[in-house]
C-alpha cells in the first residue's frame, strides 16, 4: 500500500443537468488501498459524482484521472474498476451464476479462470445454494449481494459501491459490511456512498461530506468529529436532590443534562463528590452532529 | 468478437426465457400461417374491384377487338394493352395481376357455337394471386360469352348448349369454386336473356339442330406462369396454400424478433444493466453488434423453424439456397428496424407499443395481413415502402415464383437499404441522447 499515490483523482468536477447543478466544483483524491465514504443526503450528487468517476457521465467541467493519468473510459482503467450501481443492474431472467459469468466474460475471463472467479463471487455473496435460481426469485438483500459480487468478478483494484445497503434486511446488511471489510483486508480501494452515517463511520477511513453537490469537508471520521462534532451530551437522573454541590449543566427537578468534551472525567468527578445517579447516558458526537453543524440540517430530513 | 458473441448468447438465453416473446416469435406466426393457409386453400375471396391486367391482342381481328372492348367494359377489371414481355415484368413487379393473351385465329372461332376448335386464350398469372387469377378467368369467359350474341343464329340451340355447359362446369372438379360461382351466375343470366330473345324469335326454333349440336366450349383457356420464362404452369408451381400463407406468417415472427430486441435494448437501460455494459471494457459498437447478432440469429431461427413446419405441411420451396439468402437479407433489414424502434421511446412499454404499431402498419401496407390484391390502390402503392412486402416477395421468389438471381437483387437491395437506414436512425438518436 502506498499512501501517497492517488489512484482516483477528481479535479474540479462540475455537472449541470439543465438548470440543476448536481455536482459543484468537486475535487477529491483517493489514496490507494483506502476506503473513502461519500456521505450526503439524497440528491446531494453522490451518484452523479460516481458516474463521472467511471466515465458514464461526461463532466460539464473538470476531469477524472484513474491510476497514472488514465481517462475513466480507457480500457485499462475499466479493467481496474468495479461498480455496484445504486439501481440494481442484473438480468432478472438469468440465474446468479449466469449473471456473474456473463459479466466476467465481458472482462475477458474465460475457462477455468472464469469458473474460479464465479465461484469466488458466489461465496463472497453467500449465494452458493441459490446460484441456479433466477434472479427474479431473489429477495432484495440477495439481489444487493449479487449486485455487489458482480462488480468484483473481474478482480478490480478499485470498487465503487453506490448505496449498497439500500432496501436490504439486517442479515444481508451485515454480509455486505463483512464483504467490504474483506476487500479492505485484500488492499482494494473502495469508494462507498451512503446517506447512513453509521455505515460511513464504521467502514470508511476518510469521509467526504457532500451537500448540494459541494464538498463540505474531507477527513478521517475522528478528525471530523473532533473538529465539528462538538461536545458529548450527558443526560441523567439524580437519585436525590443534591444539596450544596454546584452541578455543571442544567438541572430540571431530578433530570440533568450537560455538554462536555471530556464526559467520563466529569462524571467521575461528580460521583467522587458523592452524587448518585439512577440513570446515566453519554451521547458522543457522531457524523450526524458533524453534518448538522456543517449544514444546519440533519442528514435524515 | 468474443464479447459480441457473449452478448448475443446472453440475449438469446434471455429471449428463450421470455414466454411472451416466444409466443409472438413462434406460436403467433404458426397461427397466422395455418389460418391463412386454410383460407387460401379454400380460396373463398371476393374482389374489392379493380383487378389490374394487361391484354395482348395477337389476333387483331374484328372479334378480338370486341373481346378486348368487353374486357375493358368490365367494372371489375382495369385493362391496359401492353407487349407480353412488358406485361410479365409488371406482374413480377406486382403492378399487374395477370396478362390475357388473345392467340391468332381467335376471331374465327370466338362465339361460334359449332366450331370444332374453340377460341384460344392464354392467361399469364401471378402465382401468389390465385384467387384473383381465378376471377380473371371467369371474367375472360364472360367476355368471350358476350361474343356469342354477335354470332347468334339460333337461340334455342344456344340455350341447350349453355345449359349443358353450365352443368358440365358445375361438375368439373378442376374449376375452382369462385370461377364456378361466377360462371354459373353468368350462364344463369345468359339463359334468362336468351329466354327473352326466344319469345321474339319463337318461330325460328329448330329442335333438330339442338340434338345434333356438337359439344361446345366457349373458349379454351390456357394458363401460364407470368413469372417464369418457361417451365411448369402456375398450378404446378404452387404446391399448396402453405406456399402462399407461410411467407407472411414468417414475417410476423420476424417482426416479433425486431420489436422484442428493441424492447430488450431499452430494458438494458431501465434495468440498469446497460450501466455495467458501458463500464465494461467493451465498445458501444461491440454492444450494439452483440444485440444485432442476437436479433439476426433469432430471425434466422424463426424463418428456419417456420420453413421446416411449412415443409412438413406441404410447402415446397423451389430454391432452398435463395431462401436462405433471402432470410439473411430479411434478418439484416429487421436488425436495422430493431435499432430504429429501440429509440422510439424511453420505456419498455413505449418502445413495445410503438414497435408493434409500426409492425402492424408495415404489415398492413405490405400485404402481411390481407393479400395486397385486396387492398385499395393507394395502399398497394404504399406497399413499395414496406419492408414486409419486399421480404415476402423475396421469400416467394425462392419458394414458388422461380425468380432468377437477378430478380432477387431488387428486393434484396431494398431490404439492405432499409436495414442500413434503420441502423443510421438508431445510432444517430442514441448518440444524441447520450450528450
Ligand atoms: N440524468 C439526470 N437528469 C437530470 N437531473 C439529474 C440526473 N441525474 C441526477 N440528477 C439530479 O442531480 C441531483 C443529484 O442527484 P444524485 O447524484 O443522484 O444524488 P445522490 O446520489 O446523492 O442522491 C439531483 O437533484 C437529481 O435530481
Ligand atoms: Mg444516489
XYZ file of C-alpha atoms and ligand atoms in Angstrom:
764
model
C 0.000 0.000 0.000
C 1.353 3.353 -0.989
C -0.499 6.107 0.769
C 0.839 8.916 -1.348
C -0.225 7.566 -4.693
C -3.602 8.865 -5.846
C -5.454 6.103 -7.600
C -8.557 8.169 -8.423
C -8.281 11.891 -8.829
C -11.264 14.174 -9.372
C -10.289 17.688 -10.340
C -12.861 20.460 -10.043
C -15.727 18.326 -11.282
C -18.875 20.200 -12.266
C -22.029 18.646 -13.649
C -25.105 20.528 -14.754
C -28.358 18.832 -15.758
C -30.081 21.755 -17.402
C -30.806 24.159 -14.551
C -29.747 21.723 -11.851
C -26.172 21.800 -10.672
C -25.755 18.217 -9.450
C -22.053 18.435 -8.678
C -20.343 21.730 -7.997
C -16.551 22.008 -8.141
C -15.737 18.678 -6.546
C -12.077 17.791 -6.017
C -11.218 14.516 -4.329
C -8.073 12.429 -4.408
C -8.293 8.787 -3.496
C -5.317 7.022 -1.984
C -4.571 3.501 -2.968
C -5.999 1.000 -0.514
C -8.188 3.399 1.437
C -11.940 3.332 1.861
C -13.472 6.689 1.149
C -17.044 7.454 2.092
C -19.221 9.893 0.195
C -21.770 10.934 2.783
C -24.689 13.179 1.988
C -28.479 13.263 1.887
C -30.486 12.092 -1.114
C -29.918 14.336 -4.084
C -26.550 15.563 -2.801
C -24.863 14.494 -6.043
C -23.110 11.324 -4.884
C -24.310 9.100 -7.729
C -23.520 11.778 -10.280
C -20.012 12.067 -8.853
C -19.545 8.290 -9.046
C -20.839 8.218 -12.610
C -18.287 10.806 -13.614
C -15.526 8.784 -11.984
C -16.402 5.741 -14.093
C -16.893 7.681 -17.293
C -20.641 7.154 -17.571
C -21.433 10.833 -17.215
C -19.398 13.434 -19.022
C -18.455 16.265 -16.627
C -19.550 19.751 -17.624
C -16.208 20.898 -16.295
C -13.233 19.250 -14.678
C -11.513 15.958 -15.133
C -11.134 12.484 -13.649
C -7.872 10.560 -13.710
C -7.517 6.903 -12.850
C -4.192 5.432 -11.712
C -1.435 7.188 -13.593
C -3.460 9.656 -15.563
C -5.818 7.301 -17.406
C -9.201 8.551 -18.530
C -12.066 6.556 -16.944
C -13.125 5.334 -20.387
C -9.712 3.911 -21.062
C -9.774 0.157 -21.432
C -7.104 -0.336 -18.816
C -8.931 1.912 -16.370
C -12.158 -0.020 -16.922
C -10.401 -3.263 -16.121
C -9.252 -1.781 -12.820
C -12.684 -0.563 -11.760
C -15.721 -2.437 -10.461
C -19.057 -0.735 -9.892
C -22.083 -1.791 -7.885
C -24.668 0.737 -9.054
C -27.290 2.153 -6.753
C -30.022 0.898 -9.056
C -29.613 -2.869 -9.247
C -28.091 -3.902 -12.545
C -28.823 -7.557 -13.003
C -30.542 -9.745 -15.560
C -33.606 -10.970 -13.720
C -34.192 -13.805 -16.173
C -30.717 -15.208 -15.726
C -29.660 -17.030 -12.588
C -26.998 -15.756 -10.223
C -24.228 -17.834 -11.720
C -25.133 -16.804 -15.266
C -25.100 -13.141 -14.334
C -21.638 -13.450 -12.810
C -20.313 -15.477 -15.720
C -21.655 -13.017 -18.289
C -20.092 -10.011 -16.595
C -16.863 -11.946 -16.088
C -16.738 -12.711 -19.813
C -17.157 -9.046 -20.670
C -13.842 -8.526 -18.893
C -12.209 -11.239 -20.924
C -12.334 -14.034 -18.371
C -12.531 -17.496 -19.897
C -12.347 -21.149 -18.977
C -11.124 -22.193 -15.554
C -10.189 -18.638 -14.641
C -13.789 -17.578 -15.212
C -15.086 -20.563 -13.301
C -12.853 -19.826 -10.318
C -13.830 -16.181 -10.183
C -17.544 -17.005 -10.439
C -17.195 -19.484 -7.586
C -15.303 -16.918 -5.551
C -18.020 -14.326 -6.194
C -20.802 -16.770 -5.281
C -19.031 -17.478 -1.999
C -18.495 -13.795 -1.452
C -22.202 -13.086 -1.941
C -23.135 -16.174 0.103
C -25.341 -17.297 -2.770
C -23.877 -20.734 -3.482
C -27.129 -22.534 -2.687
C -29.190 -20.176 -4.853
C -26.810 -19.912 -7.780
C -29.069 -21.844 -10.161
C -32.168 -19.829 -9.303
C -33.343 -16.967 -11.474
C -32.526 -13.575 -10.015
C -36.167 -12.556 -10.142
C -36.830 -15.080 -7.380
C -34.236 -13.460 -5.078
C -35.015 -11.268 -2.076
C -33.958 -7.623 -2.075
C -30.965 -8.436 0.089
C -29.837 -11.288 -2.136
C -30.069 -9.073 -5.211
C -27.954 -6.422 -3.471
C -25.333 -9.012 -2.586
C -25.250 -10.312 -6.141
C -25.071 -6.745 -7.440
C -22.039 -6.258 -5.209
C -20.436 -9.538 -6.283
C -20.937 -8.724 -9.988
C -18.711 -5.697 -9.540
C -15.922 -7.910 -8.183
C -15.953 -10.895 -10.503
C -13.166 -9.487 -12.712
C -10.946 -8.801 -9.672
C -10.768 -5.000 -9.846
C -8.427 -2.774 -7.875
C -10.963 -0.043 -7.256
C -14.551 -0.738 -6.221
C -17.305 1.840 -6.217
C -20.298 0.953 -4.089
C -23.262 3.268 -4.541
C -25.622 2.942 -1.565
C -25.023 -0.798 -1.315
C -27.357 -1.336 1.631
C -30.495 0.376 0.356
C -33.538 -1.808 0.850
C -31.841 -4.802 2.456
C -32.621 -6.864 5.539
C -30.249 -6.641 8.547
C -28.664 -10.005 7.738
C -27.732 -9.003 4.187
C -26.531 -5.698 5.513
C -24.085 -7.497 7.744
C -22.962 -9.686 4.833
C -22.243 -6.552 2.897
C -20.297 -4.970 5.755
C -18.261 -8.163 6.099
C -17.661 -8.067 2.373
C -16.366 -4.513 2.424
C -14.046 -5.382 5.298
C -12.776 -8.387 3.356
C -11.960 -6.112 0.408
C -10.149 -3.712 2.702
C -8.022 -6.571 4.003
C -7.200 -7.523 0.426
C -5.928 -3.992 -0.162
C -8.638 -2.820 -2.548
C -9.503 0.825 -2.852
C -13.180 1.370 -2.043
C -15.499 4.278 -2.625
C -18.626 3.907 -0.559
C -21.545 6.282 -0.919
C -24.259 6.344 1.665
C -26.663 8.561 3.476
C -26.351 6.376 6.609
C -23.717 7.958 8.791
C -23.242 4.778 10.875
C -22.033 2.971 7.769
C -19.568 5.682 6.874
C -18.376 5.786 10.444
C -17.887 2.039 10.663
C -16.317 1.323 7.284
C -14.541 4.402 5.996
C -11.000 5.601 6.551
C -11.971 9.033 5.338
C -15.339 10.603 4.692
C -16.268 13.286 2.193
C -19.311 15.203 3.312
C -21.329 16.391 0.353
C -24.380 18.617 0.215
C -25.986 20.281 -2.787
C -23.196 18.995 -4.989
C -20.489 20.665 -2.936
C -17.728 19.018 -0.955
C -18.012 20.461 2.570
C -15.266 18.511 4.295
C -12.982 15.567 3.652
C -11.154 13.959 6.521
C -10.972 10.926 8.756
C -14.039 10.256 10.891
C -12.147 11.062 14.116
C -10.847 14.345 12.817
C -14.234 15.379 11.520
C -15.874 14.687 14.841
C -13.104 16.395 16.690
C -13.437 19.487 14.577
C -17.172 19.691 14.003
C -18.840 17.194 16.308
C -18.977 19.446 19.326
C -19.231 18.064 22.837
C -20.652 14.835 24.141
C -24.051 15.217 25.700
C -24.552 13.624 29.138
C -28.073 13.154 30.469
C -29.049 11.523 33.778
C -31.475 11.253 36.632
C -30.302 12.112 40.135
C -31.091 9.703 42.981
C -31.953 12.629 45.254
C -31.796 16.363 45.061
C -28.224 17.474 45.572
C -27.542 19.814 48.412
C -24.791 22.326 48.401
C -22.890 20.938 45.390
C -22.977 23.103 42.306
C -23.783 20.780 39.328
C -22.434 21.754 35.884
C -25.011 21.921 33.114
C -28.752 22.207 33.608
C -30.908 20.694 36.287
C -34.679 20.421 35.936
C -36.064 18.700 39.024
C -34.095 15.446 39.110
C -33.336 15.470 35.335
C -29.878 16.603 34.485
C -28.155 17.474 31.168
C -24.585 18.543 30.460
C -22.304 19.060 27.458
C -18.631 18.273 27.736
C -15.662 17.269 25.632
C -14.464 15.007 28.455
C -17.676 13.453 29.775
C -16.115 10.457 31.581
C -13.781 12.610 33.634
C -16.624 14.970 34.529
C -18.857 12.143 35.716
C -16.044 10.615 37.757
C -15.608 13.973 39.458
C -19.320 14.107 40.320
C -19.547 10.564 41.707
C -16.437 11.238 43.789
C -18.294 14.224 45.190
C -20.985 11.763 46.345
C -23.666 12.385 43.769
C -25.785 9.335 42.966
C -27.403 8.710 39.584
C -30.299 6.336 38.950
C -29.764 6.765 35.169
C -26.845 7.993 33.137
C -26.355 8.328 29.365
C -23.466 9.678 27.324
C -24.152 10.633 23.696
C -20.877 11.023 21.876
C -20.808 13.275 18.827
C -21.024 11.454 15.527
C -21.064 12.247 11.825
C -24.685 13.258 12.219
C -23.598 16.039 14.533
C -20.845 16.908 12.085
C -23.338 17.203 9.272
C -25.670 19.203 11.470
C -23.004 21.672 12.393
C -21.777 21.942 8.794
C -25.176 22.442 7.168
C -27.554 23.338 9.973
C -29.708 20.393 8.822
C -29.998 16.777 9.776
C -28.879 14.046 7.358
C -32.306 12.468 7.522
C -34.668 15.236 6.751
C -15.634 -10.615 -31.420
C -15.710 -12.714 -28.257
C -17.688 -10.079 -26.388
C -20.135 -9.698 -29.253
C -20.890 -13.396 -29.155
C -21.125 -13.341 -25.351
C -23.686 -10.549 -25.522
C -25.624 -12.271 -28.283
C -25.695 -15.555 -26.375
C -26.867 -13.813 -23.250
C -29.656 -12.106 -25.198
C -30.773 -15.316 -26.846
C -30.828 -17.026 -23.478
C -32.956 -14.210 -22.110
C -35.231 -14.480 -25.124
C -35.877 -18.165 -24.580
C -36.880 -17.400 -21.005
C -39.383 -14.759 -22.042
C -42.609 -16.652 -22.582
C -44.450 -13.705 -24.087
C -41.718 -13.135 -26.636
C -41.575 -16.824 -27.509
C -45.298 -16.776 -28.177
C -45.017 -13.915 -30.642
C -41.960 -15.402 -32.286
C -43.253 -18.905 -32.812
C -46.849 -19.607 -31.816
C -48.344 -16.481 -33.350
C -46.762 -16.947 -36.794
C -47.901 -20.563 -36.798
C -51.428 -19.450 -36.094
C -51.271 -16.863 -38.871
C -49.733 -19.308 -41.314
C -52.156 -22.113 -40.645
C -55.180 -19.846 -40.590
C -54.417 -18.143 -43.886
C -53.152 -21.376 -45.351
C -56.610 -22.837 -44.967
C -58.205 -19.714 -46.339
C -56.070 -19.786 -49.466
C -56.745 -23.433 -49.918
C -60.468 -22.696 -49.873
C -59.882 -19.533 -51.830
C -63.189 -18.031 -50.796
C -62.211 -14.500 -51.602
C -64.258 -11.757 -53.124
C -62.871 -8.938 -55.181
C -62.896 -5.412 -53.905
C -62.849 -4.382 -57.555
C -60.131 -3.295 -59.849
C -58.031 -6.278 -60.801
C -55.319 -4.765 -62.916
C -54.425 -6.758 -66.009
C -52.727 -6.337 -69.334
C -54.033 -7.547 -72.674
C -52.064 -8.653 -75.669
C -54.089 -8.963 -78.848
C -52.146 -11.203 -81.220
C -55.170 -11.745 -83.433
C -56.125 -8.179 -84.298
C -59.422 -9.289 -85.803
C -62.833 -7.695 -85.505
C -63.858 -10.308 -82.929
C -60.716 -9.974 -80.847
C -61.249 -6.226 -80.830
C -64.748 -6.736 -79.490
C -63.445 -9.161 -76.880
C -60.941 -6.563 -75.686
C -63.711 -3.989 -75.502
C -65.858 -6.310 -73.400
C -62.979 -6.892 -71.013
C -62.367 -3.173 -70.753
C -66.033 -2.577 -70.100
C -65.904 -4.898 -67.094
C -66.005 -2.752 -63.966
C -64.006 -5.298 -62.030
C -61.044 -5.068 -64.348
C -58.570 -2.365 -65.156
C -57.171 -3.241 -68.547
C -54.062 -1.919 -70.260
C -52.653 -3.002 -73.608
C -49.003 -3.948 -73.367
C -46.486 -6.149 -75.132
C -46.209 -9.529 -73.437
C -42.709 -9.130 -72.000
C -43.535 -5.760 -70.501
C -46.723 -7.165 -69.036
C -44.831 -10.054 -67.453
C -42.378 -7.649 -65.900
C -45.209 -5.633 -64.434
C -46.717 -8.760 -62.966
C -43.420 -9.610 -61.347
C -43.275 -6.087 -60.001
C -46.755 -6.641 -58.610
C -48.177 -3.812 -60.692
C -50.471 -6.211 -62.519
C -52.272 -9.353 -61.530
C -52.186 -11.081 -64.880
C -51.981 -10.831 -68.631
C -54.564 -12.046 -71.147
C -53.138 -13.131 -74.471
C -55.508 -13.443 -77.435
C -53.972 -16.019 -79.775
C -54.075 -15.803 -83.605
C -57.191 -17.407 -85.031
C -59.331 -16.244 -82.129
C -61.564 -14.184 -84.391
C -62.530 -17.166 -86.491
C -63.667 -19.296 -83.597
C -64.815 -16.959 -80.866
C -68.519 -17.037 -80.291
C -69.009 -19.673 -82.947
C -71.045 -22.305 -81.245
C -70.453 -25.177 -83.591
C -66.825 -24.777 -84.227
C -64.593 -27.796 -83.707
C -61.822 -25.606 -82.482
C -62.607 -23.403 -79.516
C -61.122 -19.936 -79.413
C -57.807 -19.983 -77.614
C -56.843 -17.567 -74.890
C -53.796 -17.715 -72.703
C -53.730 -16.165 -69.277
C -50.454 -15.322 -67.564
C -50.867 -15.335 -63.844
C -49.182 -14.244 -60.672
C -48.906 -17.495 -58.736
C -49.412 -15.726 -55.422
C -52.740 -14.345 -56.528
C -54.672 -17.449 -57.239
C -57.973 -16.090 -56.103
C -57.677 -13.084 -58.378
C -56.474 -15.225 -61.241
C -59.472 -17.488 -60.887
C -61.740 -14.494 -61.020
C -59.899 -13.175 -64.040
C -60.551 -16.482 -65.764
C -64.221 -16.057 -65.018
C -64.286 -12.567 -66.483
C -62.463 -13.712 -69.595
C -65.039 -16.422 -70.069
C -67.757 -13.896 -69.570
C -66.320 -11.619 -72.223
C -65.971 -14.487 -74.646
C -69.533 -15.372 -73.874
C -70.611 -11.892 -74.786
C -69.332 -12.544 -78.270
C -71.925 -15.250 -78.792
C -74.896 -12.974 -79.391
C -72.798 -11.284 -82.052
C -72.754 -14.520 -83.979
C -76.135 -15.628 -82.801
C -78.085 -17.542 -85.389
C -80.226 -19.900 -83.404
C -81.360 -19.064 -79.943
C -82.786 -22.402 -78.957
C -79.775 -24.466 -79.774
C -77.699 -21.986 -77.959
C -79.825 -22.319 -74.901
C -79.398 -26.057 -74.842
C -75.681 -25.918 -75.168
C -75.422 -23.336 -72.458
C -77.448 -25.430 -70.071
C -75.223 -28.336 -70.855
C -72.141 -26.267 -70.402
C -73.362 -24.972 -67.089
C -73.853 -28.486 -65.766
C -70.500 -29.510 -67.067
C -68.793 -26.683 -65.258
C -70.715 -27.405 -62.112
C -69.372 -30.947 -62.069
C -65.843 -30.188 -63.144
C -63.573 -30.738 -60.156
C -60.754 -28.795 -61.791
C -62.557 -25.486 -61.845
C -62.039 -23.506 -58.665
C -65.081 -22.577 -56.646
C -65.112 -18.831 -57.320
C -64.909 -19.458 -61.043
C -67.810 -21.830 -60.781
C -69.765 -19.235 -58.935
C -69.036 -16.571 -61.490
C -69.680 -18.859 -64.422
C -72.935 -20.293 -63.180
C -74.245 -16.812 -62.403
C -73.170 -15.734 -65.818
C -74.807 -18.677 -67.551
C -77.910 -18.174 -65.476
C -78.275 -14.610 -66.622
C -77.465 -15.576 -70.173
C -80.233 -18.137 -70.137
C -82.800 -15.624 -68.984
C -81.522 -13.283 -71.647
C -81.989 -15.908 -74.322
C -85.390 -16.763 -72.984
C -86.469 -13.213 -73.751
C -84.894 -13.450 -77.146
C -86.675 -16.705 -77.684
C -90.011 -15.075 -77.153
C -89.243 -12.736 -80.009
C -87.816 -15.322 -82.341
C -90.268 -18.088 -81.430
C -90.985 -19.277 -84.932
C -87.364 -19.749 -85.732
C -86.827 -22.537 -83.210
C -85.443 -25.755 -84.512
C -85.165 -28.760 -82.289
C -83.151 -30.893 -84.654
C -80.231 -28.598 -84.600
C -80.181 -28.737 -80.865
C -79.962 -32.502 -80.895
C -77.121 -32.507 -83.350
C -75.150 -29.774 -81.694
C -71.532 -30.762 -81.171
C -70.014 -30.436 -77.722
C -69.357 -26.830 -77.065
C -66.565 -24.983 -75.410
C -66.806 -21.238 -75.002
C -63.085 -20.814 -75.224
C -60.070 -22.763 -74.330
C -58.110 -21.062 -71.605
C -54.528 -21.983 -71.141
C -52.728 -20.702 -68.082
C -49.091 -19.883 -67.860
C -46.908 -18.548 -65.078
C -46.103 -14.952 -65.821
C -43.012 -15.318 -63.643
C -41.244 -17.999 -65.499
C -39.773 -17.676 -68.966
C -40.650 -21.305 -69.343
C -41.293 -24.191 -67.012
C -44.300 -25.594 -65.255
C -47.543 -23.680 -65.043
C -48.804 -21.841 -62.002
C -50.810 -24.661 -60.590
C -47.795 -26.913 -60.641
C -45.547 -24.367 -59.027
C -47.686 -23.655 -56.019
C -47.688 -26.899 -54.141
C -50.170 -25.824 -51.517
C -51.857 -22.931 -49.811
C -48.958 -23.058 -47.355
C -46.693 -21.718 -50.096
C -48.758 -18.562 -50.039
C -49.576 -18.273 -46.376
C -46.187 -19.047 -44.876
C -44.138 -16.144 -46.223
C -46.400 -13.635 -44.487
C -46.637 -15.831 -41.400
C -42.839 -15.919 -41.246
C -42.829 -12.146 -41.359
C -44.899 -11.984 -38.202
C -42.221 -13.940 -36.389
C -39.559 -11.679 -37.861
C -41.436 -8.595 -36.704
C -41.745 -10.169 -33.269
C -37.959 -10.517 -33.154
C -37.405 -6.903 -34.122
C -39.739 -5.467 -31.532
C -38.614 -7.981 -28.909
C -34.978 -6.989 -29.234
C -35.836 -3.307 -29.467
C -37.530 -3.723 -26.099
C -34.565 -5.644 -24.731
C -32.240 -2.780 -25.675
C -34.423 -0.367 -23.736
C -34.680 -2.880 -20.919
C -30.890 -2.854 -20.561
C -31.245 0.797 -19.726
C -34.283 0.561 -17.472
C -32.930 -2.422 -15.547
C -29.576 -0.736 -15.125
C -27.580 -3.455 -16.856
C -26.594 -1.022 -19.589
C -24.522 0.720 -16.940
C -22.448 -2.404 -16.376
C -22.092 -2.957 -20.107
C -20.944 0.620 -20.557
C -18.367 0.416 -17.815
C -17.003 -2.910 -19.021
C -14.014 -2.818 -21.360
C -16.141 -3.193 -24.473
C -17.042 -0.576 -27.037
C -20.541 0.648 -27.847
C -20.076 -0.849 -31.269
C -19.474 -4.281 -29.757
C -22.508 -3.832 -27.549
C -24.784 -2.952 -30.445
C -23.237 -5.602 -32.655
C -23.969 -8.171 -29.938
C -27.617 -7.145 -29.818
C -27.791 -7.137 -33.579
C -26.240 -10.577 -33.800
C -28.747 -11.953 -31.298
C -31.635 -10.426 -33.244
C -30.202 -11.689 -36.531
C -29.832 -15.194 -35.145
C -33.314 -15.210 -33.673
C -34.794 -14.123 -37.011
C -32.958 -16.883 -38.847
C -34.202 -19.327 -36.218
C -37.786 -18.172 -36.728
C -37.520 -18.376 -40.517
C -35.868 -21.782 -40.274
C -38.418 -23.102 -37.846
C -41.372 -21.852 -39.892
C -39.844 -23.209 -43.092
C -39.442 -26.647 -41.574
C -43.004 -26.510 -40.309
C -44.218 -25.322 -43.700
C -42.398 -28.163 -45.430
C -43.971 -30.623 -43.028
C -47.373 -29.268 -44.024
C -46.634 -29.411 -47.731
C -44.823 -26.227 -48.634
C -42.146 -26.967 -51.228
C -39.512 -24.240 -51.592
C -38.042 -24.486 -55.082
C -34.769 -22.738 -54.326
C -33.554 -23.524 -50.813
C -30.293 -21.617 -51.200
C -32.109 -18.486 -52.350
C -34.495 -18.928 -49.442
C -31.552 -18.899 -47.035
C -30.033 -15.823 -48.644
C -33.402 -14.073 -48.637
C -33.766 -14.924 -44.948
C -30.404 -13.283 -44.307
C -31.379 -10.093 -46.082
C -34.662 -10.038 -44.190
C -32.786 -10.583 -40.938
C -30.379 -7.768 -41.744
C -33.231 -5.431 -42.654
C -35.077 -6.159 -39.440
C -31.997 -5.765 -37.276
C -31.840 -2.220 -38.645
C -35.541 -1.741 -37.978
C -34.962 -3.055 -34.446
C -32.329 -0.379 -33.897
C -34.664 2.356 -35.101
C -37.517 1.005 -32.964
C -35.345 0.960 -29.863
C -35.033 4.734 -29.875
C -38.761 5.353 -30.269
C -39.252 5.753 -26.544
C -37.548 5.668 -23.194
C -39.512 2.922 -21.512
C -40.092 -0.687 -22.408
C -43.808 -0.005 -22.704
C -43.328 2.935 -25.053
C -40.945 1.072 -27.326
C -43.057 -2.071 -27.191
C -46.221 -0.184 -28.094
C -44.652 1.915 -30.813
C -42.833 -1.118 -32.171
C -45.993 -3.106 -32.609
C -47.846 -0.156 -34.073
C -45.129 0.162 -36.703
C -45.165 -3.564 -37.332
C -48.900 -3.622 -37.823
C -48.849 -0.636 -40.170
C -45.967 -2.008 -42.227
C -47.667 -5.395 -42.320
C -50.989 -3.904 -43.331
C -49.463 -1.932 -46.185
C -47.077 -4.694 -47.076
C -49.574 -7.486 -47.512
C -48.726 -9.235 -44.274
C -52.341 -9.260 -43.134
C -54.516 -9.173 -46.207
C -53.005 -10.031 -49.564
C -52.006 -6.905 -51.449
C -54.547 -7.566 -54.162
C -57.474 -6.906 -51.890
C -56.135 -3.614 -50.658
C -57.244 -0.291 -52.113
C -54.936 1.103 -54.767
C -53.326 3.760 -52.596
C -52.315 1.092 -50.120
C -50.832 -1.036 -52.858
C -48.711 1.951 -53.809
C -47.554 2.320 -50.216
C -46.533 -1.303 -50.148
C -43.437 -0.259 -52.076
C -42.273 1.360 -48.859
C -42.991 -1.600 -46.648
C -40.155 -3.981 -45.854
C -42.865 -6.577 -45.284
C -43.813 -6.524 -48.962
C -40.206 -6.882 -50.109
C -39.492 -9.579 -47.559
C -42.498 -11.584 -48.665
C -41.576 -11.108 -52.315
C -38.056 -12.385 -51.721
C -39.373 -15.410 -49.850
C -41.963 -16.118 -52.520
C -39.283 -15.700 -55.169
C -37.447 -18.594 -53.603
C -40.489 -20.681 -52.723
C -42.521 -20.692 -55.915
C -42.032 -17.652 -58.093
C -38.990 -19.163 -59.713
C -37.007 -15.948 -59.524
C -33.711 -15.865 -61.312
C -30.750 -14.456 -59.409
C -31.160 -11.025 -60.958
C -34.797 -10.879 -59.946
C -33.788 -11.266 -56.312
C -31.478 -8.282 -56.484
C -34.226 -5.681 -56.265
C -35.931 -6.962 -53.093
C -32.578 -7.822 -51.526
C -31.186 -4.401 -52.310
C -34.226 -2.655 -50.897
C -34.136 -4.775 -47.736
C -30.455 -3.994 -47.243
C -31.117 -0.298 -47.775
C -33.967 -0.252 -45.243
C -31.730 -2.076 -42.775
C -28.911 0.435 -43.155
C -31.374 3.295 -42.875
C -32.805 1.883 -39.638
C -29.310 1.421 -38.232
C -28.446 5.006 -39.078
C -31.550 6.352 -37.332
C -30.923 4.212 -34.264
C -27.267 5.144 -33.875
C -27.912 8.798 -34.607
C -30.615 9.137 -31.948
C -28.600 7.102 -29.431
C -25.627 9.417 -29.861
C -27.807 12.472 -29.440
C -29.461 11.100 -26.325
C -26.114 10.481 -24.705
C -24.835 14.034 -24.929
N -29.852 12.366 -15.528
C -30.263 13.394 -14.761
N -31.022 14.374 -15.307
C -31.425 15.415 -14.556
N -31.149 15.569 -13.277
C -30.398 14.627 -12.661
C -29.931 13.486 -13.381
N -29.214 12.725 -12.535
C -29.250 13.351 -11.353
N -29.965 14.490 -11.430
C -30.177 15.451 -10.351
O -28.933 15.760 -9.787
C -29.024 15.847 -8.389
C -28.064 14.841 -7.744
O -28.527 13.542 -7.939
P -27.724 12.249 -7.492
O -26.336 12.356 -7.994
O -28.484 11.074 -7.892
O -27.765 12.398 -5.905
P -27.490 11.292 -4.793
O -26.894 10.112 -5.432
O -26.579 11.961 -3.848
O -28.795 11.007 -4.154
C -30.472 15.586 -8.029
O -31.113 16.826 -7.872
C -31.000 14.860 -9.226
O -32.363 15.139 -9.375
Mg -27.509 8.180 -5.406
